[in-house]
Tab-separated table of C-alpha atoms in Angstrom:
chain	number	residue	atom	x	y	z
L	1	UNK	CA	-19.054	21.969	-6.177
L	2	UNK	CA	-17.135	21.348	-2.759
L	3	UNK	CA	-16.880	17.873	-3.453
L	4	UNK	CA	-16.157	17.802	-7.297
L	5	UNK	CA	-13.307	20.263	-6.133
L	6	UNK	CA	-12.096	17.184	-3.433
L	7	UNK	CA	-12.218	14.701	-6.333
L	8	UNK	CA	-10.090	17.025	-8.740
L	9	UNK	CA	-7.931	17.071	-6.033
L	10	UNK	CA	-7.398	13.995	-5.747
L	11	UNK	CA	-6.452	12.487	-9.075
L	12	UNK	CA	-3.443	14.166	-9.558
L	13	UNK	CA	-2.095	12.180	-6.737
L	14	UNK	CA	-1.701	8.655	-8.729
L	15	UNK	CA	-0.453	10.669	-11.901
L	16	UNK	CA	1.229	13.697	-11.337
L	17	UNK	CA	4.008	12.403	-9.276
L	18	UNK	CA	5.568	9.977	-12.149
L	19	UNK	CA	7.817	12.274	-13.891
L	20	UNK	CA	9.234	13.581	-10.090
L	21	UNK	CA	10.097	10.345	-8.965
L	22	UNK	CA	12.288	9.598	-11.175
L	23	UNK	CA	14.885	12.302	-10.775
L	24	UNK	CA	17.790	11.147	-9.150
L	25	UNK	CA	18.183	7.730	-10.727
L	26	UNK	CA	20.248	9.009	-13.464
L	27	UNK	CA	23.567	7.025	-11.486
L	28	UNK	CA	23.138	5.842	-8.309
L	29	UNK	CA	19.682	4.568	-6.270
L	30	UNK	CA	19.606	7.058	-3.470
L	31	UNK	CA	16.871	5.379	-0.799
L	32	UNK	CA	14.550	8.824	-0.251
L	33	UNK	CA	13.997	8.581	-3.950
L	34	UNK	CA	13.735	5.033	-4.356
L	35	UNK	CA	10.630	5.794	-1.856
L	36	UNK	CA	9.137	8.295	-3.865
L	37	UNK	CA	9.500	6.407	-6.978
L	38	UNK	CA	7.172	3.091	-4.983
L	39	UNK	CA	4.883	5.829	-4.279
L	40	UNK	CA	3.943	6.521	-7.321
L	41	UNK	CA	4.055	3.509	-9.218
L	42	UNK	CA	2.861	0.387	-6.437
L	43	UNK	CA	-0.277	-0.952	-7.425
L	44	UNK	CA	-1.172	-0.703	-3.745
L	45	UNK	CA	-0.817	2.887	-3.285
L	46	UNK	CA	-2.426	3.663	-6.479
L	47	UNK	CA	-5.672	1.069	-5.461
L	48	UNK	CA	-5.552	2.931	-1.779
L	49	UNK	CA	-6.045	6.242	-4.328
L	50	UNK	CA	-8.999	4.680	-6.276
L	51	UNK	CA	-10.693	3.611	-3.005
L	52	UNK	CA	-10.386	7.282	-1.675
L	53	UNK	CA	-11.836	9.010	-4.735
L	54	UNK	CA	-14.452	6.566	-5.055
L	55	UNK	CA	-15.073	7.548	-0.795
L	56	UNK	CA	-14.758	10.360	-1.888
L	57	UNK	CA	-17.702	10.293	-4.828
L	58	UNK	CA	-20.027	8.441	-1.828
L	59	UNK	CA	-20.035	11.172	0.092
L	60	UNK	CA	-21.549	13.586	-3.174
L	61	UNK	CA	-24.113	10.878	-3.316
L	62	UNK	CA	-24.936	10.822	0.020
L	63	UNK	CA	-24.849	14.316	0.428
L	64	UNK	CA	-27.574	14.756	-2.148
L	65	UNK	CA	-31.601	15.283	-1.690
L	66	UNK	CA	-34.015	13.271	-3.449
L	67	UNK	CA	-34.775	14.118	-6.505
L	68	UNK	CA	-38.592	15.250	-7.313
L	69	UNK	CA	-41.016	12.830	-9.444
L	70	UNK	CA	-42.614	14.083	-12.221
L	71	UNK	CA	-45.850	12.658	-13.841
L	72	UNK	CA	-47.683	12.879	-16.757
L	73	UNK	CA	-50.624	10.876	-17.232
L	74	UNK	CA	-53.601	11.068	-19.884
L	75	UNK	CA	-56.583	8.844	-18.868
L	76	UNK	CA	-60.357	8.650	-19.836
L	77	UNK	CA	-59.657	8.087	-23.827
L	78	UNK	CA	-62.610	6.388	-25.571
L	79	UNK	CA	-61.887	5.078	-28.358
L	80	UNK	CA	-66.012	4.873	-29.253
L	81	UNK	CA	-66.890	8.328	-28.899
L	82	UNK	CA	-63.458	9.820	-30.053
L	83	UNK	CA	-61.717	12.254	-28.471
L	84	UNK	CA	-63.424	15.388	-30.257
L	85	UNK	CA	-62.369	17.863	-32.883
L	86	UNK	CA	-60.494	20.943	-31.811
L	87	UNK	CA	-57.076	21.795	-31.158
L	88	UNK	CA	-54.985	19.422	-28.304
L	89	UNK	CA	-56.095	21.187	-25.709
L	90	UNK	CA	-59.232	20.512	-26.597
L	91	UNK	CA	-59.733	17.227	-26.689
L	92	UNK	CA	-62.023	15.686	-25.048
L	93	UNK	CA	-59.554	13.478	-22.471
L	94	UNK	CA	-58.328	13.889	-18.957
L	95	UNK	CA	-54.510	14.995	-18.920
L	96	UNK	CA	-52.556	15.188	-15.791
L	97	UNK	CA	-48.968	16.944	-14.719
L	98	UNK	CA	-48.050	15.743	-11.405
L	99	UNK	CA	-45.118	16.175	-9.082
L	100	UNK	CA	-44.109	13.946	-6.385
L	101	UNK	CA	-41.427	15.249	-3.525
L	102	UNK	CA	-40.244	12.835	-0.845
L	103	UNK	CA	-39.640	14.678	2.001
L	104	UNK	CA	-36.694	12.723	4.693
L	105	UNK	CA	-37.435	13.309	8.288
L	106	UNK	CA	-35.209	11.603	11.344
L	107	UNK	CA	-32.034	13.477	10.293
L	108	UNK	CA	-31.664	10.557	7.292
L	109	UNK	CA	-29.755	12.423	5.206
L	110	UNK	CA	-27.184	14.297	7.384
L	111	UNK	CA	-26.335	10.631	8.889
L	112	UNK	CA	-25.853	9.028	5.496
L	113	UNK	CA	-23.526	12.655	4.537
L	114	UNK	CA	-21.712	12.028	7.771
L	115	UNK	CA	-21.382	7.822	7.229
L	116	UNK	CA	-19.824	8.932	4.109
L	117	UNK	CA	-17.319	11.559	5.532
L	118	UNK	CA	-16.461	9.073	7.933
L	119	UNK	CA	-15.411	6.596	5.406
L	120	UNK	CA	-13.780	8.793	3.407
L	121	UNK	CA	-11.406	9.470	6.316
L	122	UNK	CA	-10.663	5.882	6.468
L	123	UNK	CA	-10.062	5.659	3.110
L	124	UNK	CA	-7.464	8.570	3.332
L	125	UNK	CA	-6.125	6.671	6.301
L	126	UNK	CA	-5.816	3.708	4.549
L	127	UNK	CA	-3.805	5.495	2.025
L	128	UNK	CA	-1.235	6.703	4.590
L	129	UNK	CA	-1.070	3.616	6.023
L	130	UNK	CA	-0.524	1.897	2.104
L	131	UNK	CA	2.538	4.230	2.138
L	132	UNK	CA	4.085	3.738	5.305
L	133	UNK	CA	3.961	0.388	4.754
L	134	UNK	CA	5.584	1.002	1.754
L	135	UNK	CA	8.244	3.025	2.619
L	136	UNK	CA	9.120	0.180	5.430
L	137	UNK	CA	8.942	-2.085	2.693
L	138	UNK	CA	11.529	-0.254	0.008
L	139	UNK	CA	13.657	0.065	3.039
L	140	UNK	CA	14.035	-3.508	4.562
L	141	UNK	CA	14.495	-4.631	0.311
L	142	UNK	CA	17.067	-1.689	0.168
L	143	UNK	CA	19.137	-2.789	3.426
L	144	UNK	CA	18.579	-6.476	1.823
L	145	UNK	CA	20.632	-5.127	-1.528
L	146	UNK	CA	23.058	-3.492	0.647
L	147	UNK	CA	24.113	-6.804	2.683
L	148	UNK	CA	23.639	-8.888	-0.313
L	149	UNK	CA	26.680	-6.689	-2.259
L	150	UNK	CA	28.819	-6.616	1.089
L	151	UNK	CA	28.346	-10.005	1.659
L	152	UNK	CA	29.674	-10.646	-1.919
L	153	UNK	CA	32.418	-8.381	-1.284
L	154	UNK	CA	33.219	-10.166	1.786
L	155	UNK	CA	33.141	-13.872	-0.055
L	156	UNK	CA	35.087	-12.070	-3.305
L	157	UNK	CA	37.719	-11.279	-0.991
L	158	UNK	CA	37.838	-14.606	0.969
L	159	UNK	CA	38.077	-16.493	-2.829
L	160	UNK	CA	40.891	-14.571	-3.836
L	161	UNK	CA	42.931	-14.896	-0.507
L	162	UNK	CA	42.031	-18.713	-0.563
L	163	UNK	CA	43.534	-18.743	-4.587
L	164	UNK	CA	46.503	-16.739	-3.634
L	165	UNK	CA	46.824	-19.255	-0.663
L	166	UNK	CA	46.927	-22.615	-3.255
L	167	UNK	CA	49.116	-20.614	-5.816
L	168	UNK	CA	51.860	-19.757	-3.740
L	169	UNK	CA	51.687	-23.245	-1.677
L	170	UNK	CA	52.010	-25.386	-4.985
L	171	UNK	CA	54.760	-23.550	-5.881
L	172	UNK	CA	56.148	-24.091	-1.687
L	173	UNK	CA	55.119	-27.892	-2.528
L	174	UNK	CA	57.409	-28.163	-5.575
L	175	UNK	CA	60.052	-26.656	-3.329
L	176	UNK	CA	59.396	-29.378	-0.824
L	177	UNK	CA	58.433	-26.876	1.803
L	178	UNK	CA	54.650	-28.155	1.872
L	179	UNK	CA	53.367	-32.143	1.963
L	180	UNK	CA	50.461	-32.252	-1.720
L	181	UNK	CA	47.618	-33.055	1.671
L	182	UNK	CA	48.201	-29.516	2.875
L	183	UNK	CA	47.720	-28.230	-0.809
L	184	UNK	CA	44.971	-30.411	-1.378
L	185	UNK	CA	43.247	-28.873	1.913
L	186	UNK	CA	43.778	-25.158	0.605
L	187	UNK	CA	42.013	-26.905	-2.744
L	188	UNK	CA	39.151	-27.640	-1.371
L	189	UNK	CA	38.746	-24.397	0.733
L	190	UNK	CA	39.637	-22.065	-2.357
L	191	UNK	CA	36.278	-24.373	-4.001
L	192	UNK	CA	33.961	-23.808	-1.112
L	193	UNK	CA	34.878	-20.283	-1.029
L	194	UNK	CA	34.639	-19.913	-4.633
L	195	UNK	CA	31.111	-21.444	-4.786
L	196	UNK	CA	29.779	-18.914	-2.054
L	197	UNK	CA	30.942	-16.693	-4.008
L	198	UNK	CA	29.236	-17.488	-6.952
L	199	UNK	CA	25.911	-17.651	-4.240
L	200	UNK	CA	26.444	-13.942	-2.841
L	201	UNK	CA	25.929	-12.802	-6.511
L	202	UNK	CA	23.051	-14.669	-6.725
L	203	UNK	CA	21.824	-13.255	-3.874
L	204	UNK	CA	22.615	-9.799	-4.968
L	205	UNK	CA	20.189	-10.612	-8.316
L	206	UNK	CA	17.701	-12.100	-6.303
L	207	UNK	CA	17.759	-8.740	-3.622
L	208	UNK	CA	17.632	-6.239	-6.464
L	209	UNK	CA	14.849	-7.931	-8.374
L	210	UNK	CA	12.874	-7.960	-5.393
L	211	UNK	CA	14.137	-4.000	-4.879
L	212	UNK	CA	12.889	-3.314	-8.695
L	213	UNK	CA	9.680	-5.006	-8.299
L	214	UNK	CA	8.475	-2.952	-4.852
L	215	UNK	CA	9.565	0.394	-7.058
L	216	UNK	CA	9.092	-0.345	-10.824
L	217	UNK	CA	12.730	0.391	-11.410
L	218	UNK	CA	13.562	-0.651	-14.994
L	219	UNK	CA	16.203	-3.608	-15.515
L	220	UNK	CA	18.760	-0.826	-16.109
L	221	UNK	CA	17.847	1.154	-13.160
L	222	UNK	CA	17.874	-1.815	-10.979
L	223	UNK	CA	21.881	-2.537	-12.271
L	224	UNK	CA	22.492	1.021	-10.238
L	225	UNK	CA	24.685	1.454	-7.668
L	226	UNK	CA	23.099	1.868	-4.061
L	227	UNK	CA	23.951	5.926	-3.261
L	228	UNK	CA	23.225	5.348	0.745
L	229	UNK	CA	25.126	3.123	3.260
L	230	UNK	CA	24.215	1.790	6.450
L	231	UNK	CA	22.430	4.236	8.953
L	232	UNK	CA	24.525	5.782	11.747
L	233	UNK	CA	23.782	4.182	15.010
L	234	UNK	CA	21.372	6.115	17.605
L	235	UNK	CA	23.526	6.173	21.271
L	236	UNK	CA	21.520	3.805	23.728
L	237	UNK	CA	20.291	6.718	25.757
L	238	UNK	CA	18.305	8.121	22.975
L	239	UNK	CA	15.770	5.216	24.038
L	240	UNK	CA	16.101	5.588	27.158
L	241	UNK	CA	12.399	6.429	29.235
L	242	UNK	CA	13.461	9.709	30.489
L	243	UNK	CA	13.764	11.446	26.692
L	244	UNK	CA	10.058	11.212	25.300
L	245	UNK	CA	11.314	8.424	23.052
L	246	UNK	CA	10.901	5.420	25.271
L	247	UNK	CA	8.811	2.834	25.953
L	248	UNK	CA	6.194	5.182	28.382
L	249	UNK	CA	6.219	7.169	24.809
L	250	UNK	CA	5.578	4.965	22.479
L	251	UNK	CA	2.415	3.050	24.192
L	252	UNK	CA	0.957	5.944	25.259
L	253	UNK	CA	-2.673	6.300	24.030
L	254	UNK	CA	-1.765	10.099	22.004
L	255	UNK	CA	1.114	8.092	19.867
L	256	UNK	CA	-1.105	5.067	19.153
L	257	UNK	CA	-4.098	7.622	18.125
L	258	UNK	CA	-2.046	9.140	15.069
L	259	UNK	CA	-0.756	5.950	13.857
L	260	UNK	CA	-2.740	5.721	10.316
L	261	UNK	CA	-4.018	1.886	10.984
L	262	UNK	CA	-5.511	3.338	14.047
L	263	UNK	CA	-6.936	6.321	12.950
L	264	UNK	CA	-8.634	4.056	10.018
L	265	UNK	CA	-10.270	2.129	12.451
L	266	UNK	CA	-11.328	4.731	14.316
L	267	UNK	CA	-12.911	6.085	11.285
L	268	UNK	CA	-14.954	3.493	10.493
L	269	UNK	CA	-16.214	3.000	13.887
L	270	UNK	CA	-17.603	6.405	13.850
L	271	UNK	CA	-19.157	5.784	10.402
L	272	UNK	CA	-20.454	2.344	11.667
L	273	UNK	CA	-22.107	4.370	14.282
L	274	UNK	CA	-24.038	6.885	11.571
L	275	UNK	CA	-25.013	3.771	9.964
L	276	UNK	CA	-26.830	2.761	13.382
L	277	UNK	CA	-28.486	6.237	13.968
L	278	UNK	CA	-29.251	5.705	10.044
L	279	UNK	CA	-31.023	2.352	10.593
L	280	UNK	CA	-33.010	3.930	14.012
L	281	UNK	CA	-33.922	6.994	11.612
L	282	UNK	CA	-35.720	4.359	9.869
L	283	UNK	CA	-38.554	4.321	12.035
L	284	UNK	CA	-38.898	7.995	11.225
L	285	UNK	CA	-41.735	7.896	8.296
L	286	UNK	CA	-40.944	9.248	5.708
L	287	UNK	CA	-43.801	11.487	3.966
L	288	UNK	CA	-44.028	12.264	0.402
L	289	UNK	CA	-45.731	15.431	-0.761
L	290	UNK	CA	-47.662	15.572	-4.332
L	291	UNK	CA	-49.614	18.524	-5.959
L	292	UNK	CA	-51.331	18.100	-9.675
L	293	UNK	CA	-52.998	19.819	-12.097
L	294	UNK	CA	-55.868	18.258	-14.085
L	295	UNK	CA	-57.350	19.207	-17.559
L	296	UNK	CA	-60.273	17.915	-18.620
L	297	UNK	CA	-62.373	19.935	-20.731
L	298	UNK	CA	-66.216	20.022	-20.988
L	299	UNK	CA	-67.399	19.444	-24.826
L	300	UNK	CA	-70.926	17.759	-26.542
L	301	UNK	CA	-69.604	14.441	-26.872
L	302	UNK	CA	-68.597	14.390	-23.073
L	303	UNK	CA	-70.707	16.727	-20.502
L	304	UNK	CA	-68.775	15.446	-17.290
L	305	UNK	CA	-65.439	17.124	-18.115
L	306	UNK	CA	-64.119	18.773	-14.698
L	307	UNK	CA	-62.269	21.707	-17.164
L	308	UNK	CA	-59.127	22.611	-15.163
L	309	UNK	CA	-58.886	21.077	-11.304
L	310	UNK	CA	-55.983	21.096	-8.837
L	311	UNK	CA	-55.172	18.822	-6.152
L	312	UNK	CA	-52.776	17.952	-3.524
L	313	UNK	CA	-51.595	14.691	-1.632
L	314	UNK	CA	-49.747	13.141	0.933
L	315	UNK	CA	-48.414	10.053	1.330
L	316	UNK	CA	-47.334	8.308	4.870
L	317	UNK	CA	-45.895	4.715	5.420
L	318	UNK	CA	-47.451	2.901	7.687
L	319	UNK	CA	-45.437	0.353	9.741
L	320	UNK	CA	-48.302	-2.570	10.073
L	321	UNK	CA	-45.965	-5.650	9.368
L	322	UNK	CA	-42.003	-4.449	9.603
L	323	UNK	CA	-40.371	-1.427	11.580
L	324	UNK	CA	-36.972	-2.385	10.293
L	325	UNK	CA	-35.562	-4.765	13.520
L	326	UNK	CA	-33.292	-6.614	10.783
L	327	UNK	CA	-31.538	-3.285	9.373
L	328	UNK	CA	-31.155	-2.192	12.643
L	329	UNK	CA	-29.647	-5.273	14.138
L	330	UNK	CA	-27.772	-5.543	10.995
L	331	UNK	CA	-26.580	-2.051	11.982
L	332	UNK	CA	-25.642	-2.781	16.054
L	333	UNK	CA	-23.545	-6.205	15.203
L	334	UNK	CA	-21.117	-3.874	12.135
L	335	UNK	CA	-21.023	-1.161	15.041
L	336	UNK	CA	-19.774	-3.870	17.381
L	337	UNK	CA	-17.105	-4.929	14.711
L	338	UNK	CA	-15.881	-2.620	14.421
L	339	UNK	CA	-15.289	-1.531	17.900
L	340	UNK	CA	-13.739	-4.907	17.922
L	341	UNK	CA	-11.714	-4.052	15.118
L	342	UNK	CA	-10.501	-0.843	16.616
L	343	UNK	CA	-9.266	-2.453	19.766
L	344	UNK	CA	-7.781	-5.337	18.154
L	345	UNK	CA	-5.587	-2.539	16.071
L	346	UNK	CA	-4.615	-0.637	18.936
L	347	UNK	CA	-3.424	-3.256	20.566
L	348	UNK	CA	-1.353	-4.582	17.370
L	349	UNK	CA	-0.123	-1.173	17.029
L	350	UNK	CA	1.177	-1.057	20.841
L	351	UNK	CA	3.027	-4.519	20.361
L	352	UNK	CA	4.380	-3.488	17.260
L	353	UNK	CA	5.538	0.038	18.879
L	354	UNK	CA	7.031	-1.512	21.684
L	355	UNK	CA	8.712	-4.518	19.559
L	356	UNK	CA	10.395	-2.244	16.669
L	357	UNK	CA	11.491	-0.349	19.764
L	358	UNK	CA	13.197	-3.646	21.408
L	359	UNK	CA	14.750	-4.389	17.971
L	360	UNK	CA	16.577	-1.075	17.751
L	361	UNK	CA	17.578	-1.827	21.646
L	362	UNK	CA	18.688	-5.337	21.349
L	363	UNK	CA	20.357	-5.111	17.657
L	364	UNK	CA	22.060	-2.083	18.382
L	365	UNK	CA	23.266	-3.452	21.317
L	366	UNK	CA	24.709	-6.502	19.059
L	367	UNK	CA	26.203	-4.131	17.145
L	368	UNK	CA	28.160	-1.916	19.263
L	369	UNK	CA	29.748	-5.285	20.836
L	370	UNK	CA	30.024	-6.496	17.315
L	371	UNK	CA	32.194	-3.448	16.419
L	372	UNK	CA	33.811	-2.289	19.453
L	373	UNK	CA	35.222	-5.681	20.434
L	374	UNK	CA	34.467	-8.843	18.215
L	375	UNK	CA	35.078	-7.584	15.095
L	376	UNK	CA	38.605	-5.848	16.021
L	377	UNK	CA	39.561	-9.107	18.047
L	378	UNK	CA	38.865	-11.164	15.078
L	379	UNK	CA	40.561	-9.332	12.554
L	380	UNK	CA	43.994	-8.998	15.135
L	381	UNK	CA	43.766	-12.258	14.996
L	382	UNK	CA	43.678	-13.311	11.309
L	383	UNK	CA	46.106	-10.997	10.856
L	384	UNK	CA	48.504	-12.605	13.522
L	385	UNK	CA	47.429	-16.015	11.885
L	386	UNK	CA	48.606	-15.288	8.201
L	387	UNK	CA	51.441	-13.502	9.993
L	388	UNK	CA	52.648	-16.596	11.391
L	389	UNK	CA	51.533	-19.205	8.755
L	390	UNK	CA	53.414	-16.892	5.817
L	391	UNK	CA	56.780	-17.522	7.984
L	392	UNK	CA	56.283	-20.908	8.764
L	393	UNK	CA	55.030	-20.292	12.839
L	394	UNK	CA	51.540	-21.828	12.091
L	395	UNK	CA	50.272	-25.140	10.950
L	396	UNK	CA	48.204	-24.826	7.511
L	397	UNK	CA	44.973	-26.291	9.690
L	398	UNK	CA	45.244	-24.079	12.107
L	399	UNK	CA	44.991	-20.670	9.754
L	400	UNK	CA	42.110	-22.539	7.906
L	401	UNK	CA	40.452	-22.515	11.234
L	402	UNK	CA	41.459	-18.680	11.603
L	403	UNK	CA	40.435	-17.873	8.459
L	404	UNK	CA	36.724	-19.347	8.874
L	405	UNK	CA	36.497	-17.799	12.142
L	406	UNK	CA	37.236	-14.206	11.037
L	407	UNK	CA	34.863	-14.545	7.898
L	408	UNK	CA	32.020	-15.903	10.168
L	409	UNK	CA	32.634	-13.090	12.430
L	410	UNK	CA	32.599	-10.534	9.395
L	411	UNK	CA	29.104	-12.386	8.081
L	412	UNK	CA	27.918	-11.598	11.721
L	413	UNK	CA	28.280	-8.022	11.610
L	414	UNK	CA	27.122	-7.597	8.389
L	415	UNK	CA	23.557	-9.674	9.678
L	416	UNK	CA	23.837	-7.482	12.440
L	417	UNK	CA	24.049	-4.252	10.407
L	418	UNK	CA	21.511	-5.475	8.235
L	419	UNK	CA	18.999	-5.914	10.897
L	420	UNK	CA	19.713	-2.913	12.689
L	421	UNK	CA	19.163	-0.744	9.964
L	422	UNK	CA	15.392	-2.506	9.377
L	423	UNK	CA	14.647	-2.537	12.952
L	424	UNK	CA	15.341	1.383	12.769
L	425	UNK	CA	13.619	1.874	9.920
L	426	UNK	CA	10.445	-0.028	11.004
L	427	UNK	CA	10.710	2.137	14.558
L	428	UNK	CA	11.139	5.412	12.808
L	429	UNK	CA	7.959	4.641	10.690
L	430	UNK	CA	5.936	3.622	13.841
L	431	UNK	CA	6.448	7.032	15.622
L	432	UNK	CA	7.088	9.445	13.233
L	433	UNK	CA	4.161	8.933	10.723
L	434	UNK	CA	3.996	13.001	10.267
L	435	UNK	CA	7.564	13.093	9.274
L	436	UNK	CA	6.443	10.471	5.854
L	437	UNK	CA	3.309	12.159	5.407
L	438	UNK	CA	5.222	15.362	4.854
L	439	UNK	CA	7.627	14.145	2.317
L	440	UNK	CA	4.902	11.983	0.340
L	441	UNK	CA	4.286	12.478	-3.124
């Protein structure tokens, strides 16, 4: 009953959390919920769910004792002399009930229960680890919408400043203020800029498909507009080694334990190990323990009936040819894997703890010099450029120049927003595993 009780809970978790998902879509695509919403409908999640209830159905079979053998057997018929008159009981043939009980010894059964339990912790392992992938995932294709409709802003807006540029200089060029090769120039930039335009919304299609298809959004959900902006920056010294959030922090041996990838492994080394005590157990006989009860009644046409007998047996394996070297080497080289296995994932887990870590370093970093100094210079300038070019002070080359500068340098933060908000996604789901766990569906 324990276990039937683990498996009803368990099903609700690919179902129930459908309708909840979807609340807060109604206008706007808020990123918490566009989490939720992958969590219940990606295929992965929802396969990491069958694979833990059907971990969760080994362990009931493993758990269980054989079942008894029951035989019943009627033997000495002759078909010359008949089997006699009388009622069934009567009749002159030998009837057996038998019952056959294997009997485990070694500890067999207790190591396949705890194999079991050991893989079903993997399993649920697995399925944290299915949804903190996920939730890294939804959040990289989220920040990927976000710079894709910015960066579309940022091209509208150069478009219309190059077309207002060509309007008012043919009209300066029928005045004689401006030679046709000058218009001709702003031509050709107003067509570049419209056709990356036309690109960035492209882009924004292409980013918000890719959005829908991580969280099932419909084509009308997917239209939505994004209800979060860029993350606010963390200061510098919240990384720092001195806080409990640095480097020392994140490779230490407790963080990399309760990472979910880690944990799985972990899992199944311990399981691989009950498989090995299993395959030892083997040599262990086995016995199995019978008892019968014979009728065979006495009448005229057959004087040698035994009337009612009992009897008893035992049976014992004996290990003449095989003792099992093949399961149990079998056994040692999948407990070596995964040992192997295990290492091999802490030590992806450390890199990838101490690289999301150098990403939210390094791209903050970027950033801050991004917006504190580049950006601001840029802009001053571009300003001072159309400044100067609207009252005659600058040649029409030159504010082209200015122009592709400050839009290059507007691109650049944008990238650089872009990736800072992944990298601090991807770092936030690589030390705080607890905080998605609590907030999963």
């Amino acid at each position: 009953m324990k276990h039937l009780r683990r498996l009803a809970m368990l099903i609700p978790l690919c179902f129930s959390p459908l309708a909840q998902a979807d609340a807060g879509l109604s206008d706007s695509l808020p990123l918490d919920a566009l989490q939720r919403l992958a969590l219940a409908r990606n295929h992965d999640v929802r396969m990491s769910n069958l694979a833990l209830q059907g971990a969760g159905a080994d362990v009931i079979s493993a758990s269980a004792a054989p079942n008894p053998m029951l035989t019943v057997q009627t033997a000495n018929i002759n078909p010359g002399a008949g089997v006699g008159a009388g009622s069934l009981r009567s009749k002159t043939v030998d009837s057996t009930v038998r019952i056959d009980q294997l009997l485990e010894r070694g500890g067999k059964r207790e190591l396949r229960r705890q194999g079991a339990l050991h893989q079903e912790e993997g399993a649920q392992a697995d399925l944290r680890e299915a949804r903190r992938q996920l939730r890294i995932a939804v959040s990289q294709a989220y920040y990927d919408v976000l710079a894709a409709s910015q960066r579309q802003a940022i091209l509208a807006e150069t478009a219309q400043l190059y077309q207002r540029s060509v309007d008012a200089a043919q009209k300066q060029r029928q005045a004689g203020d401006i030679s046709p090769a000058d218009v001709a120039r702003l031509a050709v930039e107003a067509l570049r800029a419209a056709n990356d335009e036309v690109q960035a919304r492209s882009d924004v299609v292409h980013a918000r498909q890719a959005l829908a298809l991580l969280t099932g959004l419909s084509p009308r959900e997917a239209q939505l507009p994004l209800a979060d902006g860029w993350p606010t920056p963390v200061a510098f010294g919240a990384f720092s080694k001195d806080d409990g959030a640095g480097a020392d922090n994140l490779n230490s041996d407790e963080a990399i334990a309760k990472r979910p990838d880690v944990m799985a492994a972990q899992a199944r080394v311990a399981a691989a190990l009950s498989a090995h005590k299993l395959a030892l157990a083997s040599r262990t006989r086995d016995v199995s323990v019978g008892v019968q009860a014979e009728h065979y009644p006495v009448s005229p046409s057959n004087p040698q009936g035994s009337g009612n007998s009992f009897g008893i047996s035992l049976q014992v394996p004996l290990f003449l040819r095989y003792q099992y070297d093949g399961e149990i080497r079998s056994a040692q080289v999948a407990l070596d894997a995964a040992q192997e296995n295990l290492e091999q994932t802490r030590i992806q887990a450390r890199a990838e703890l101490s690289r999301t870590e150098l990403d939210v370093r390094s791209d903050g970093e970027r950033l801050q010099r991004i917006d504190d100094s580049l950006l601001p210079a840029a802009k001053k300038s571009a300003q001072s450029a159309e400044f100067a070019y609207q009252h005659g002070a600058m040649a029409i080359a030159d504010v082209l120049d200015v122009r592709r500068n400050y839009r290059a340098v507007q691109l650049d933060a944008l990238a650089a927003r872009s990736d800072y908000a992944k990298a601090l996604a991807a770092w936030q789901a690589s030390i705080r595993t607890d905080s998605f766990e609590s907030t999963t569906p």
